Amino acid sequence: MSERQSGRATAAPAPTPVPVPEESGAPSLHPVSAPAPAVPELTPRALVAGGLIGAVVAVTNVYTGLKTGFWESGCVLSSLLAFGGLTALSRRSAPPSPLETNLSQTTAVSVGAMPASAGLLGAVPALAMLGTQPPGWAVALWGVGLGTLGVLFAFSLRRRLLEEEALPFPTGAATAELISTLHSTGSAYAARVRGLWASGLASMGLTFLRDARGLVPQMSLLPGTLKVGGLGADSLTLGIGWSPMLLGIGVLVGPQAGLSILLGSVLAWGGLAPWLVRTGVVTEAGYPALSGWLLWPGVGLMVGAAATSLLSQVRALPSVMQDLRGLGKDGEGWESTAGRWVARMVLPAILLTGVMAWFAFQLSPLYFLLALLLTFPLSAVCARATGQTDIAPMSPLGQLAQVGFGMTVPGQPGLNVAAGGVVSGAASHTSVSLWSLQAGRLLGSSASRQLLVQLPGLLLGAAVAIPTYHLLLSTHGLESPLLPMPTAHQFKAVATLTAQGLKGMPESSTLATGLAFAVGVLLSAGAKGRLARWLPSAAAMGMGFVVPAAFAVTLCLGSLLAAAVGRFRPSATQTVQSAGAGAIVGESLLSVIISALVAFGLMSAPG
């Protein structure tokens, strides 16, 4: 999932973005020349603040990813928190510079993306569903290796994508604009932080009443006496979820994605689910039984959309290979030195990941190299899609890699999931790194220094994300309705299909999956033309097939609320977006804390 959000005087003048004409999709900011050396950038306080904020983002992403399949890069949230934290720390020293704030958000983003790079949201729980549970330390090293490859790959692509082709990378541009605004006026920070703290505290309060005291239900379902297609509404999970996090996600993804998820949910739970029970295809009503069938057309929609994205990027693959051959040979001074170090670090990162893939995931060196051959072009596809649309399709591309791997090595679902995890893990850090590099480019930051802070951030991210993942699983279980793990189910479904063929699919789901794939292709192709703003998102629709209907309703309500505020009170739009981020962080953090207390026997799980 990508962010759609997008102060005080400093010792040196803040770099000010210069507006340029909106041509060829170029961002509305123009990079400035590098600041004078006197402007502080890589400072201990920037690293400490970035690490602490990144730890919060990592915990949040584990929880939201397992619950909804969405996760945030944290670029904008990290910038806001970094500015506030650095300003508070500077009362007895020089005020922070915009470049310090940017280095903090770069560090935080690298830490926060580790749950996706390590496969904790998709590949690792999917393997657990298939009976394989690799040790936590091996998953951590695996994630560090894949994250390193993603960071290095982003560094190698930055010149072509950010400078030569000038792809917009809207989240990166919005981050640069926010940092520049925060350092030029304190009012922007005050407006955003009010929404962030107010919603965060309210979110924690509701989560405490729900998860610790059991006074608020997880979902308020419509009564079973209300029939939909002859099936009780409660069996279809029709209702609303008492989750500030879902409202916050809706605020950030916007109305198009929110309505698309609701449309997918209506088709799945209001249309297909009653038909499945009525015809006897599924013999038991309820979320666990029905979701096992509905998952397949949902995956078809998402993989169809990803296939279209891949085809649209085929012509760019020769440029990608040229970038790889020239790795470390361009730039001057710091840039040239960093480029050479990047080139030297590629082989150690590959070796580390390969050893962990063999030891923990039983992915032999030959199969790992096959997965790696898919990783580089597909990560480039993900990077270009991120730059053009601000949506990073790392999980669907991982599932495309599963299809390609399955055609070469059929009949081994566990290896198939691991191979998909290699692609999606590296692609995750490639995309988020390019968002940060775009922000740094527009602010005049040093790409080499951004590279330096991203790599240690991977270690901190692993140290935070792995325990959080195990805490949540020990409290809620592997396939709990409260943690539906939609991305993991997608990985598992594709692995089953490639291993067993059509025989591995539920009865009557083959045709539905094929039709959904075709719809995904058509919607994704149509989204590149004039109808883009009116067509639903195929990937978001697919998510509506997987999560409980009450989750989709709540998320859509959040997106419509944000749209209404933007229409009738545009001046409050930024405050509402910050409130959405606060709601996500508040519920995620407190839910993880409660899970830890339950796991250590310090609190009893309610009811």
Coordinates of C-alpha atoms in Angstrom, one line a residue:
M1 CA 0.0 0.0 0.0
S2 CA 1.3 3.4 -0.8
E3 CA 0.8 6.7 1.1
R4 CA -1.3 9.3 -0.5
Q5 CA -0.6 12.1 2.1
S6 CA 1.5 14.0 1.5
G7 CA 8.3 23.9 11.5
R8 CA 10.5 26.4 12.6
A9 CA 13.4 28.6 11.5
T10 CA 16.7 26.8 11.1
A11 CA 20.3 27.8 11.5
A12 CA 20.6 27.8 7.7
P13 CA 17.8 28.7 5.2
A14 CA 15.6 25.8 4.4
P15 CA 15.8 24.5 0.8
T16 CA 12.6 25.7 -0.9
P17 CA 11.1 23.6 -3.7
V18 CA 10.6 25.6 -6.9
P19 CA 7.3 25.0 -8.8
V20 CA 7.7 23.7 -12.3
P21 CA 5.1 23.2 -15.1
E22 CA 3.1 20.0 -14.8
E23 CA 4.6 18.2 -17.9
S24 CA 5.0 14.5 -18.7
G25 CA 4.0 13.5 -15.2
A26 CA 6.8 15.5 -13.5
P27 CA 6.4 16.3 -9.8
S28 CA 5.4 19.8 -8.8
L29 CA 8.8 20.3 -7.1
H30 CA 12.2 21.0 -8.6
P31 CA 15.4 19.8 -7.0
V32 CA 17.6 22.5 -5.6
S33 CA 21.4 22.5 -5.6
A34 CA 23.1 20.8 -2.7
P35 CA 23.2 22.9 0.5
A36 CA 26.3 24.3 2.0
P37 CA 28.3 21.9 4.1
A38 CA 27.5 23.9 7.2
V39 CA 23.9 22.6 7.1
P40 CA 23.7 19.6 9.4
E41 CA 22.4 16.4 7.8
L42 CA 23.8 13.1 9.1
T43 CA 23.7 13.7 12.9
P44 CA 23.3 11.4 15.9
R45 CA 20.0 12.9 16.9
A46 CA 18.6 12.4 13.4
L47 CA 19.6 8.7 13.5
V48 CA 18.1 8.2 16.9
A49 CA 14.9 9.9 16.1
G50 CA 14.6 8.0 12.8
G51 CA 15.3 4.6 14.5
L52 CA 12.6 5.2 17.2
I53 CA 10.0 6.4 14.7
G54 CA 10.9 3.5 12.4
A55 CA 10.3 1.0 15.2
V56 CA 6.8 2.4 15.7
V57 CA 6.1 2.1 11.9
A58 CA 7.4 -1.5 11.8
V59 CA 5.1 -2.6 14.7
T60 CA 2.2 -0.8 13.0
N61 CA 3.0 -2.5 9.6
V62 CA 3.1 -6.0 11.1
Y63 CA -0.4 -5.5 12.7
T64 CA -2.1 -3.7 9.8
G65 CA -0.5 -6.0 7.2
L66 CA -1.7 -9.2 8.9
K67 CA -5.1 -7.7 9.5
T68 CA -5.9 -6.1 6.2
G69 CA -3.0 -6.7 3.7
F70 CA -2.2 -3.0 3.6
W71 CA 1.0 -1.4 5.0
E72 CA 2.4 2.1 4.9
S73 CA 5.8 3.3 3.9
G74 CA 5.7 5.9 6.7
C75 CA 7.4 8.6 4.7
V76 CA 4.9 11.4 5.6
L77 CA 4.2 10.2 9.1
S78 CA 7.9 9.8 9.8
S79 CA 8.7 13.3 8.5
L80 CA 6.0 14.8 10.8
L81 CA 7.2 13.0 13.9
A82 CA 10.9 13.5 13.1
F83 CA 10.3 17.3 12.8
G84 CA 8.5 17.4 16.2
G85 CA 11.1 15.2 17.9
L86 CA 14.1 17.0 16.5
T87 CA 12.6 20.4 17.4
A88 CA 12.0 19.2 21.0
L89 CA 15.6 17.9 21.3
S90 CA 17.1 21.2 19.9
R91 CA 15.9 23.5 22.7
R92 CA 19.5 23.7 24.0
S93 CA 21.2 23.3 20.6
A94 CA 20.9 24.3 17.0
P95 CA 17.4 23.8 15.5
P96 CA 17.1 20.9 13.0
S97 CA 17.7 21.4 9.3
P98 CA 15.4 20.1 6.6
L99 CA 18.1 17.7 5.7
E100 CA 18.2 16.2 9.2
T101 CA 14.5 15.7 9.1
N102 CA 14.9 14.0 5.7
L103 CA 17.6 11.7 7.0
S104 CA 15.3 10.8 10.0
Q105 CA 12.4 9.9 7.7
T106 CA 14.8 7.9 5.4
T107 CA 16.0 5.9 8.4
A108 CA 12.5 5.4 9.7
V109 CA 11.2 4.2 6.3
S110 CA 14.0 1.6 6.1
V111 CA 13.2 0.3 9.5
G112 CA 9.4 0.3 8.9
A113 CA 9.5 -1.6 5.7
M114 CA 11.2 -4.7 7.2
P115 CA 7.9 -6.6 7.9
A116 CA 7.3 -6.6 4.1
S117 CA 10.9 -7.4 3.1
A118 CA 11.1 -10.3 5.6
G119 CA 7.9 -11.8 4.3
L120 CA 6.1 -11.5 7.6
L121 CA 2.9 -10.3 5.9
G122 CA 2.8 -12.9 3.2
A123 CA 5.4 -15.6 2.6
V124 CA 6.3 -16.5 6.2
P125 CA 2.7 -17.0 7.4
A126 CA 1.9 -18.8 4.1
L127 CA 4.7 -21.2 4.8
A128 CA 3.3 -21.7 8.3
M129 CA 0.0 -22.6 6.8
L130 CA 1.8 -25.2 4.7
G131 CA 3.5 -26.7 7.7
T132 CA 6.9 -25.0 7.6
Q133 CA 7.9 -22.6 10.3
P134 CA 11.5 -21.2 9.9
P135 CA 13.2 -19.9 13.1
G136 CA 12.9 -16.2 13.8
W137 CA 16.6 -15.5 13.6
A138 CA 16.8 -17.0 10.1
V139 CA 13.8 -15.0 9.0
A140 CA 15.5 -11.9 10.4
L141 CA 18.7 -12.5 8.4
W142 CA 16.7 -13.4 5.3
G143 CA 14.8 -10.1 5.6
V144 CA 18.1 -8.1 6.1
G145 CA 19.5 -9.7 3.0
L146 CA 16.5 -9.0 0.8
G147 CA 16.2 -5.5 2.2
T148 CA 19.8 -4.8 1.4
L149 CA 19.2 -6.0 -2.2
G150 CA 16.2 -3.7 -2.4
V151 CA 18.1 -0.7 -1.1
L152 CA 21.0 -1.3 -3.4
F153 CA 18.8 -1.8 -6.4
A154 CA 16.9 1.4 -5.6
F155 CA 20.3 3.2 -5.4
S156 CA 21.2 1.8 -8.8
L157 CA 17.9 2.9 -10.4
R158 CA 17.7 6.4 -8.9
R159 CA 19.6 8.3 -11.6
R160 CA 17.5 6.9 -14.5
L161 CA 14.1 6.9 -12.8
L162 CA 14.4 10.1 -10.8
E163 CA 16.6 12.3 -13.0
E164 CA 16.6 11.1 -16.6
E165 CA 13.0 9.9 -16.8
A166 CA 11.8 12.2 -14.1
L167 CA 9.1 9.8 -12.8
P168 CA 7.0 11.7 -10.2
F169 CA 7.1 9.2 -7.2
P170 CA 4.2 11.3 -5.7
T171 CA 4.8 10.2 -2.1
G172 CA 8.4 11.2 -2.2
A173 CA 7.4 14.6 -3.7
A174 CA 4.8 15.1 -1.0
T175 CA 7.3 14.2 1.7
A176 CA 9.8 16.8 0.4
E177 CA 7.0 19.4 0.2
L178 CA 5.9 18.6 3.8
I179 CA 9.4 18.9 5.2
S180 CA 10.0 22.2 3.4
T181 CA 6.7 23.5 4.7
L182 CA 7.3 22.4 8.3
H183 CA 10.7 24.2 8.4
S184 CA 9.2 27.4 7.0
T185 CA 6.2 27.8 9.3
G186 CA 5.2 26.3 12.6
S187 CA 1.4 26.5 11.7
A188 CA 1.6 23.5 9.3
Y189 CA 3.1 21.3 12.1
A190 CA 0.5 22.5 14.6
A191 CA -2.4 21.7 12.3
R192 CA -1.2 18.2 11.5
V193 CA 0.0 17.2 15.0
R194 CA -3.4 18.0 16.5
G195 CA -5.1 15.5 14.3
L196 CA -2.4 12.9 14.8
W197 CA -2.4 13.0 18.7
A198 CA -6.1 13.4 19.1
S199 CA -7.0 10.4 16.9
G200 CA -4.1 8.3 18.3
L201 CA -5.3 8.7 21.8
A202 CA -8.9 8.1 20.9
S203 CA -7.8 5.0 18.9
M204 CA -5.9 3.7 21.9
G205 CA -8.9 4.2 24.2
L206 CA -11.3 2.3 22.0
T207 CA -8.7 -0.5 21.4
F208 CA -8.2 -0.8 25.2
L209 CA -12.0 -1.2 25.8
R210 CA -12.2 -3.7 23.0
D211 CA -9.1 -5.9 23.4
A212 CA -8.3 -5.6 27.1
R213 CA -11.7 -5.2 28.7
G214 CA -14.0 -6.8 26.1
L215 CA -16.5 -3.9 26.4
V216 CA -16.5 -3.2 22.7
P217 CA -17.0 -6.0 20.1
Q218 CA -14.5 -6.5 17.3
M219 CA -17.4 -6.3 14.8
S220 CA -21.1 -5.4 15.1
L221 CA -22.8 -7.8 12.7
L222 CA -26.3 -7.5 11.3
P223 CA -28.7 -9.9 13.0
G224 CA -29.0 -13.4 11.5
T225 CA -32.7 -12.8 11.0
L226 CA -31.8 -10.4 8.2
K227 CA -31.4 -12.7 5.2
V228 CA -29.2 -12.0 2.1
G229 CA -29.8 -14.6 -0.6
G230 CA -31.4 -16.9 2.0
L231 CA -28.3 -16.7 4.3
G232 CA -28.1 -14.9 7.6
A233 CA -26.3 -11.6 7.5
D234 CA -24.2 -12.6 10.5
S235 CA -22.8 -15.6 8.6
L236 CA -21.7 -13.3 5.8
T237 CA -19.9 -10.9 8.3
L238 CA -22.1 -8.1 7.2
G239 CA -21.8 -5.2 9.6
I240 CA -19.2 -2.7 10.7
G241 CA -15.9 -3.2 12.4
W242 CA -15.0 -1.3 15.6
S243 CA -11.5 -0.5 14.4
P244 CA -10.1 3.0 14.2
M245 CA -7.2 1.5 12.2
L246 CA -9.6 0.5 9.4
L247 CA -11.1 4.0 9.3
G248 CA -7.5 5.4 9.2
I249 CA -6.5 3.2 6.3
G250 CA -9.6 4.3 4.5
V251 CA -8.7 7.9 5.0
L252 CA -5.2 7.3 3.5
V253 CA -6.1 5.2 0.5
G254 CA -8.9 7.5 -0.7
P255 CA -12.4 7.0 -2.0
Q256 CA -11.5 5.1 -5.2
A257 CA -9.7 2.3 -3.4
G258 CA -12.3 2.4 -0.5
L259 CA -15.2 2.0 -2.9
S260 CA -13.4 -0.6 -4.9
I261 CA -12.8 -2.7 -1.8
L262 CA -16.5 -2.3 -0.9
L263 CA -17.5 -3.3 -4.4
G264 CA -15.4 -6.5 -4.2
S265 CA -16.9 -7.3 -0.8
V266 CA -20.5 -6.8 -2.1
L267 CA -19.8 -9.1 -5.0
A268 CA -18.2 -11.7 -2.8
W269 CA -20.2 -11.7 0.4
G270 CA -23.5 -10.4 -0.9
G271 CA -23.6 -12.2 -4.2
L272 CA -21.3 -15.2 -4.5
A273 CA -21.4 -16.4 -0.9
P274 CA -25.2 -17.0 -0.7
W275 CA -25.0 -18.8 -4.1
L276 CA -22.2 -21.0 -2.9
V277 CA -24.2 -22.2 0.1
R278 CA -27.5 -22.5 -1.8
T279 CA -26.0 -24.7 -4.5
G280 CA -24.0 -26.8 -2.0
V281 CA -20.6 -25.9 -3.4
V282 CA -19.7 -24.8 0.2
T283 CA -21.6 -26.8 2.8
E284 CA -21.0 -24.6 5.8
A285 CA -21.9 -20.9 6.2
G286 CA -19.5 -18.6 7.9
Y287 CA -16.3 -16.7 7.2
P288 CA -13.7 -19.6 7.5
A289 CA -15.5 -21.9 5.0
L290 CA -16.6 -19.3 2.6
S291 CA -13.3 -17.4 2.5
G292 CA -11.5 -20.5 1.4
W293 CA -13.5 -20.4 -1.9
L294 CA -13.8 -16.6 -2.3
L295 CA -10.0 -16.2 -2.0
W296 CA -9.5 -17.6 -5.5
P297 CA -11.4 -15.0 -7.6
G298 CA -9.9 -12.4 -5.3
V299 CA -6.4 -13.6 -6.2
G300 CA -7.4 -13.7 -9.9
L301 CA -8.3 -10.0 -9.8
M302 CA -5.0 -9.0 -8.2
V303 CA -2.8 -11.2 -10.3
G304 CA -4.6 -10.0 -13.5
A305 CA -3.8 -6.4 -12.5
A306 CA -0.2 -7.3 -11.8
A307 CA 0.2 -9.0 -15.1
T308 CA -1.0 -6.0 -16.9
S309 CA 1.5 -3.8 -15.0
L310 CA 4.3 -6.2 -15.9
L311 CA 3.5 -6.1 -19.6
S312 CA 3.4 -2.4 -19.7
Q313 CA 7.0 -2.3 -18.4
V314 CA 8.5 -4.9 -20.7
R315 CA 10.0 -2.2 -23.0
A316 CA 11.9 -0.8 -20.1
L317 CA 13.7 -4.0 -19.2
P318 CA 16.8 -3.3 -21.5
S319 CA 17.3 0.0 -19.6
V320 CA 17.2 -1.9 -16.3
M321 CA 19.9 -4.3 -17.4
Q322 CA 22.0 -1.3 -18.6
D323 CA 21.6 0.2 -15.1
L324 CA 22.8 -3.0 -13.5
R325 CA 25.9 -3.2 -15.7
G326 CA 26.8 0.4 -14.9
L327 CA 26.3 0.0 -11.2
G328 CA 29.0 2.0 -9.3
K329 CA 30.6 3.5 -12.4
D330 CA 28.8 6.9 -12.4
G331 CA 28.9 10.0 -10.2
E332 CA 31.7 12.0 -8.6
G333 CA 33.1 12.2 -5.1
W334 CA 30.8 10.8 -2.5
E335 CA 28.4 9.5 -5.2
S336 CA 31.2 7.6 -7.0
T337 CA 32.5 6.1 -3.7
A338 CA 29.0 5.1 -2.6
G339 CA 28.3 3.6 -6.0
R340 CA 31.4 1.4 -5.8
W341 CA 30.5 0.2 -2.3
V342 CA 27.0 -0.6 -3.6
A343 CA 28.5 -2.7 -6.3
R344 CA 30.7 -4.5 -3.8
M345 CA 27.8 -5.2 -1.4
V346 CA 25.6 -6.9 -3.9
L347 CA 27.4 -10.2 -3.8
P348 CA 27.5 -10.4 0.1
A349 CA 23.8 -9.6 0.2
I350 CA 23.1 -12.3 -2.3
L351 CA 25.2 -14.8 -0.4
L352 CA 23.5 -14.0 3.0
T353 CA 20.0 -14.3 1.5
G354 CA 20.9 -17.5 -0.4
V355 CA 22.3 -19.2 2.7
M356 CA 19.2 -18.3 4.7
A357 CA 17.0 -19.4 1.8
W358 CA 18.7 -22.8 1.8
F359 CA 18.8 -23.3 5.6
A360 CA 15.4 -21.9 6.7
F361 CA 13.3 -22.2 3.6
Q362 CA 14.8 -25.3 1.8
L363 CA 15.3 -23.2 -1.3
S364 CA 18.4 -24.8 -2.9
P365 CA 21.1 -22.6 -4.4
L366 CA 19.9 -23.4 -7.9
Y367 CA 16.3 -22.5 -7.1
F368 CA 17.4 -19.4 -5.3
L369 CA 19.4 -18.2 -8.3
L370 CA 16.2 -18.9 -10.4
A371 CA 14.2 -16.7 -8.0
L372 CA 16.9 -14.1 -8.1
L373 CA 16.8 -13.9 -11.9
L374 CA 13.1 -13.0 -11.5
T375 CA 13.8 -10.5 -8.7
F376 CA 15.8 -7.9 -10.6
P377 CA 13.4 -7.3 -13.6
L378 CA 10.3 -7.6 -11.4
S379 CA 11.7 -5.2 -8.8
A380 CA 12.3 -2.7 -11.6
V381 CA 8.7 -3.2 -12.8
C382 CA 7.6 -2.5 -9.2
A383 CA 9.8 0.6 -9.0
R384 CA 8.5 2.0 -12.3
A385 CA 4.9 1.3 -11.3
T386 CA 5.5 3.1 -8.0
G387 CA 7.0 6.1 -9.7
Q388 CA 4.2 6.4 -12.2
T389 CA 1.1 5.6 -10.0
D390 CA 2.4 5.8 -6.4
I391 CA 1.2 2.2 -5.9
A392 CA 3.8 -0.4 -5.2
P393 CA 2.5 -3.8 -6.4
M394 CA 5.1 -5.9 -4.6
S395 CA 2.8 -8.7 -3.4
P396 CA 1.1 -9.3 -6.8
L397 CA 4.5 -9.3 -8.5
G398 CA 5.7 -11.8 -5.9
Q399 CA 2.7 -14.0 -6.9
L400 CA 3.6 -13.6 -10.6
A401 CA 7.0 -14.8 -9.7
Q402 CA 5.4 -17.8 -8.0
V403 CA 3.6 -18.6 -11.3
G404 CA 6.8 -18.4 -13.3
F405 CA 8.7 -20.5 -10.7
G406 CA 5.9 -23.0 -10.6
M407 CA 6.0 -23.5 -14.3
T408 CA 9.7 -24.3 -14.0
V409 CA 9.6 -26.3 -10.7
P410 CA 6.1 -27.7 -10.3
G411 CA 4.8 -29.7 -7.4
Q412 CA 6.6 -27.9 -4.5
P413 CA 4.3 -25.3 -2.9
G414 CA 6.8 -24.5 0.0
L415 CA 9.6 -23.6 -2.5
N416 CA 7.1 -21.7 -4.6
V417 CA 6.1 -19.5 -1.6
A418 CA 9.8 -18.9 -0.7
A419 CA 10.6 -17.9 -4.3
G420 CA 7.7 -15.4 -4.4
G421 CA 9.0 -14.1 -1.0
V422 CA 12.4 -13.3 -2.6
V423 CA 10.8 -11.1 -5.2
S424 CA 8.3 -9.3 -3.1
G425 CA 10.8 -8.8 -0.2
A426 CA 13.4 -7.1 -2.4
A427 CA 10.8 -5.1 -4.3
S428 CA 9.3 -3.8 -1.1
H429 CA 12.5 -2.0 -0.1
T430 CA 13.2 -0.9 -3.7
S431 CA 10.0 1.1 -3.8
V432 CA 10.1 2.7 -0.4
S433 CA 13.8 3.6 -0.8
L434 CA 13.0 5.4 -4.1
W435 CA 10.3 7.4 -2.3
S436 CA 12.9 8.5 0.2
L437 CA 15.5 9.2 -2.5
Q438 CA 13.0 11.3 -4.4
A439 CA 12.3 13.4 -1.3
G440 CA 16.0 13.8 -0.7
R441 CA 16.7 14.7 -4.3
L442 CA 14.1 17.5 -4.2
L443 CA 15.5 18.8 -0.9
G444 CA 19.1 18.7 -2.1
S445 CA 20.1 15.8 0.2
S446 CA 23.0 13.5 -0.4
A447 CA 21.9 10.1 -1.9
S448 CA 25.0 8.6 -0.5
R449 CA 24.1 9.6 3.1
Q450 CA 20.6 8.3 2.6
L451 CA 22.1 5.0 1.6
L452 CA 24.3 4.9 4.7
V453 CA 21.3 5.3 7.1
Q454 CA 19.1 2.8 5.2
L455 CA 21.3 -0.2 5.7
P456 CA 21.6 -0.2 9.5
G457 CA 17.9 0.5 9.6
L458 CA 17.4 -3.0 8.2
L459 CA 18.9 -4.5 11.3
L460 CA 16.7 -2.5 13.7
G461 CA 13.6 -3.3 11.6
A462 CA 14.3 -7.0 11.9
A463 CA 14.9 -6.8 15.7
V464 CA 11.5 -5.1 16.1
A465 CA 9.3 -6.8 13.4
I466 CA 10.1 -10.5 14.2
P467 CA 9.1 -10.4 17.9
T468 CA 6.0 -8.4 17.0
Y469 CA 4.9 -11.0 14.5
H470 CA 5.4 -13.9 16.9
L471 CA 3.6 -12.1 19.7
L472 CA 0.5 -11.5 17.5
L473 CA 0.5 -15.1 16.3
S474 CA 0.8 -16.5 19.8
T475 CA -2.2 -14.4 20.9
H476 CA -4.5 -14.6 18.0
G477 CA -3.5 -17.8 16.2
L478 CA -2.4 -18.4 12.6
E479 CA -5.8 -18.1 10.8
S480 CA -8.0 -16.1 13.1
P481 CA -10.8 -14.0 11.7
L482 CA -9.3 -11.1 13.7
L483 CA -6.1 -11.4 11.7
P484 CA -7.3 -12.7 8.3
M485 CA -3.8 -12.5 6.7
P486 CA -5.1 -11.8 3.2
T487 CA -1.6 -11.6 1.6
A488 CA -0.5 -14.9 3.2
H489 CA -3.6 -16.6 1.8
Q490 CA -2.8 -15.2 -1.6
F491 CA 0.7 -16.7 -1.5
K492 CA -0.7 -20.0 -0.3
A493 CA -3.4 -20.1 -3.0
V494 CA -1.0 -19.4 -5.9
A495 CA 1.5 -22.0 -4.5
T496 CA -1.3 -24.6 -4.3
L497 CA -2.4 -23.9 -7.8
T498 CA 1.0 -24.1 -9.3
A499 CA 1.8 -27.3 -7.3
Q500 CA -1.5 -29.2 -7.9
G501 CA -2.9 -27.5 -11.0
L502 CA -6.6 -27.1 -11.2
K503 CA -7.1 -30.1 -9.0
G504 CA -6.0 -28.1 -6.1
M505 CA -8.7 -25.5 -6.4
P506 CA -12.1 -25.7 -4.7
E507 CA -15.1 -27.0 -6.7
S508 CA -16.4 -24.5 -9.3
S509 CA -13.8 -21.9 -8.5
T510 CA -11.7 -22.4 -11.7
L511 CA -14.1 -20.5 -13.9
A512 CA -14.6 -17.7 -11.4
T513 CA -10.9 -17.3 -11.0
G514 CA -10.4 -17.1 -14.8
L515 CA -13.1 -14.6 -15.2
A516 CA -11.7 -12.5 -12.3
F517 CA -8.3 -12.6 -13.9
A518 CA -9.7 -11.3 -17.1
V519 CA -11.6 -8.6 -15.3
G520 CA -8.4 -7.6 -13.5
V521 CA -6.6 -7.3 -16.8
L522 CA -9.3 -5.2 -18.3
L523 CA -9.7 -2.9 -15.3
S524 CA -5.9 -2.4 -15.1
A525 CA -5.6 -1.6 -18.8
G526 CA -8.6 0.8 -18.7
A527 CA -7.1 2.6 -15.7
K528 CA -4.3 3.9 -18.0
G529 CA -6.7 5.9 -20.1
R530 CA -9.4 8.6 -19.6
L531 CA -11.6 6.3 -17.5
A532 CA -8.9 5.9 -14.8
R533 CA -10.7 8.0 -12.2
W534 CA -14.0 6.2 -12.7
L535 CA -12.9 2.5 -12.9
P536 CA -12.5 0.5 -9.7
S537 CA -9.1 -0.7 -8.7
A538 CA -8.8 -4.5 -9.5
A539 CA -6.3 -5.0 -6.7
A540 CA -8.5 -3.3 -4.1
M541 CA -11.5 -5.3 -5.3
G542 CA -9.6 -8.5 -4.9
M543 CA -8.9 -7.5 -1.3
G544 CA -12.6 -7.1 -0.7
F545 CA -13.0 -10.8 -1.6
V546 CA -10.6 -11.9 1.2
V547 CA -11.2 -9.8 4.3
P548 CA -14.5 -9.9 6.2
A549 CA -17.2 -7.7 4.8
A550 CA -17.4 -5.6 8.0
F551 CA -13.7 -4.7 7.5
A552 CA -14.4 -3.5 3.9
V553 CA -17.4 -1.5 5.1
T554 CA -15.4 0.3 7.8
L555 CA -12.5 1.0 5.5
C556 CA -14.8 2.4 2.9
L557 CA -16.5 4.7 5.5
G558 CA -13.1 6.1 6.4
S559 CA -12.3 6.9 2.7
L560 CA -15.7 8.6 2.2
L561 CA -15.3 10.6 5.3
A562 CA -11.9 11.9 4.1
A563 CA -13.5 12.7 0.7
A564 CA -16.3 14.6 2.3
V565 CA -13.9 16.7 4.3
G566 CA -11.8 17.4 1.3
R567 CA -14.9 18.5 -0.7
F568 CA -16.6 20.7 1.9
R569 CA -13.7 21.9 4.0
P570 CA -10.5 21.6 2.0
S571 CA -8.4 23.5 4.6
A572 CA -8.9 20.5 7.0
T573 CA -7.7 17.9 4.6
Q574 CA -4.2 17.6 6.0
T575 CA -5.5 17.4 9.5
V576 CA -7.8 14.5 8.6
Q577 CA -4.9 12.7 6.9
S578 CA -2.8 13.1 10.0
A579 CA -5.8 11.8 12.1
G580 CA -6.0 8.8 9.8
A581 CA -2.3 8.0 10.5
G582 CA -2.8 8.5 14.2
A583 CA -5.7 6.1 14.2
I584 CA -3.6 3.4 12.6
V585 CA -0.6 3.9 14.9
G586 CA -2.8 4.1 18.0
E587 CA -4.7 0.8 17.5
S588 CA -1.6 -1.1 16.2
L589 CA 0.7 -0.1 19.1
L590 CA -1.8 -0.8 21.8
S591 CA -2.9 -4.1 20.2
V592 CA 0.7 -5.3 20.2
I593 CA 1.2 -4.2 23.8
I594 CA -1.9 -6.1 24.9
S595 CA -0.8 -9.1 22.9
A596 CA 2.5 -9.0 24.7
L597 CA 0.9 -8.8 28.1
V598 CA -1.4 -11.7 27.3
A599 CA 1.6 -13.8 26.0
F600 CA 3.6 -13.2 29.2
G601 CA 0.6 -14.0 31.4
L602 CA 0.3 -10.5 32.7
M603 CA -3.3 -10.1 31.3
S604 CA -6.1 -12.4 30.5
A605 CA -7.6 -12.3 27.0
P606 CA -11.2 -11.0 27.2
G607 CA -14.0 -13.4 26.7

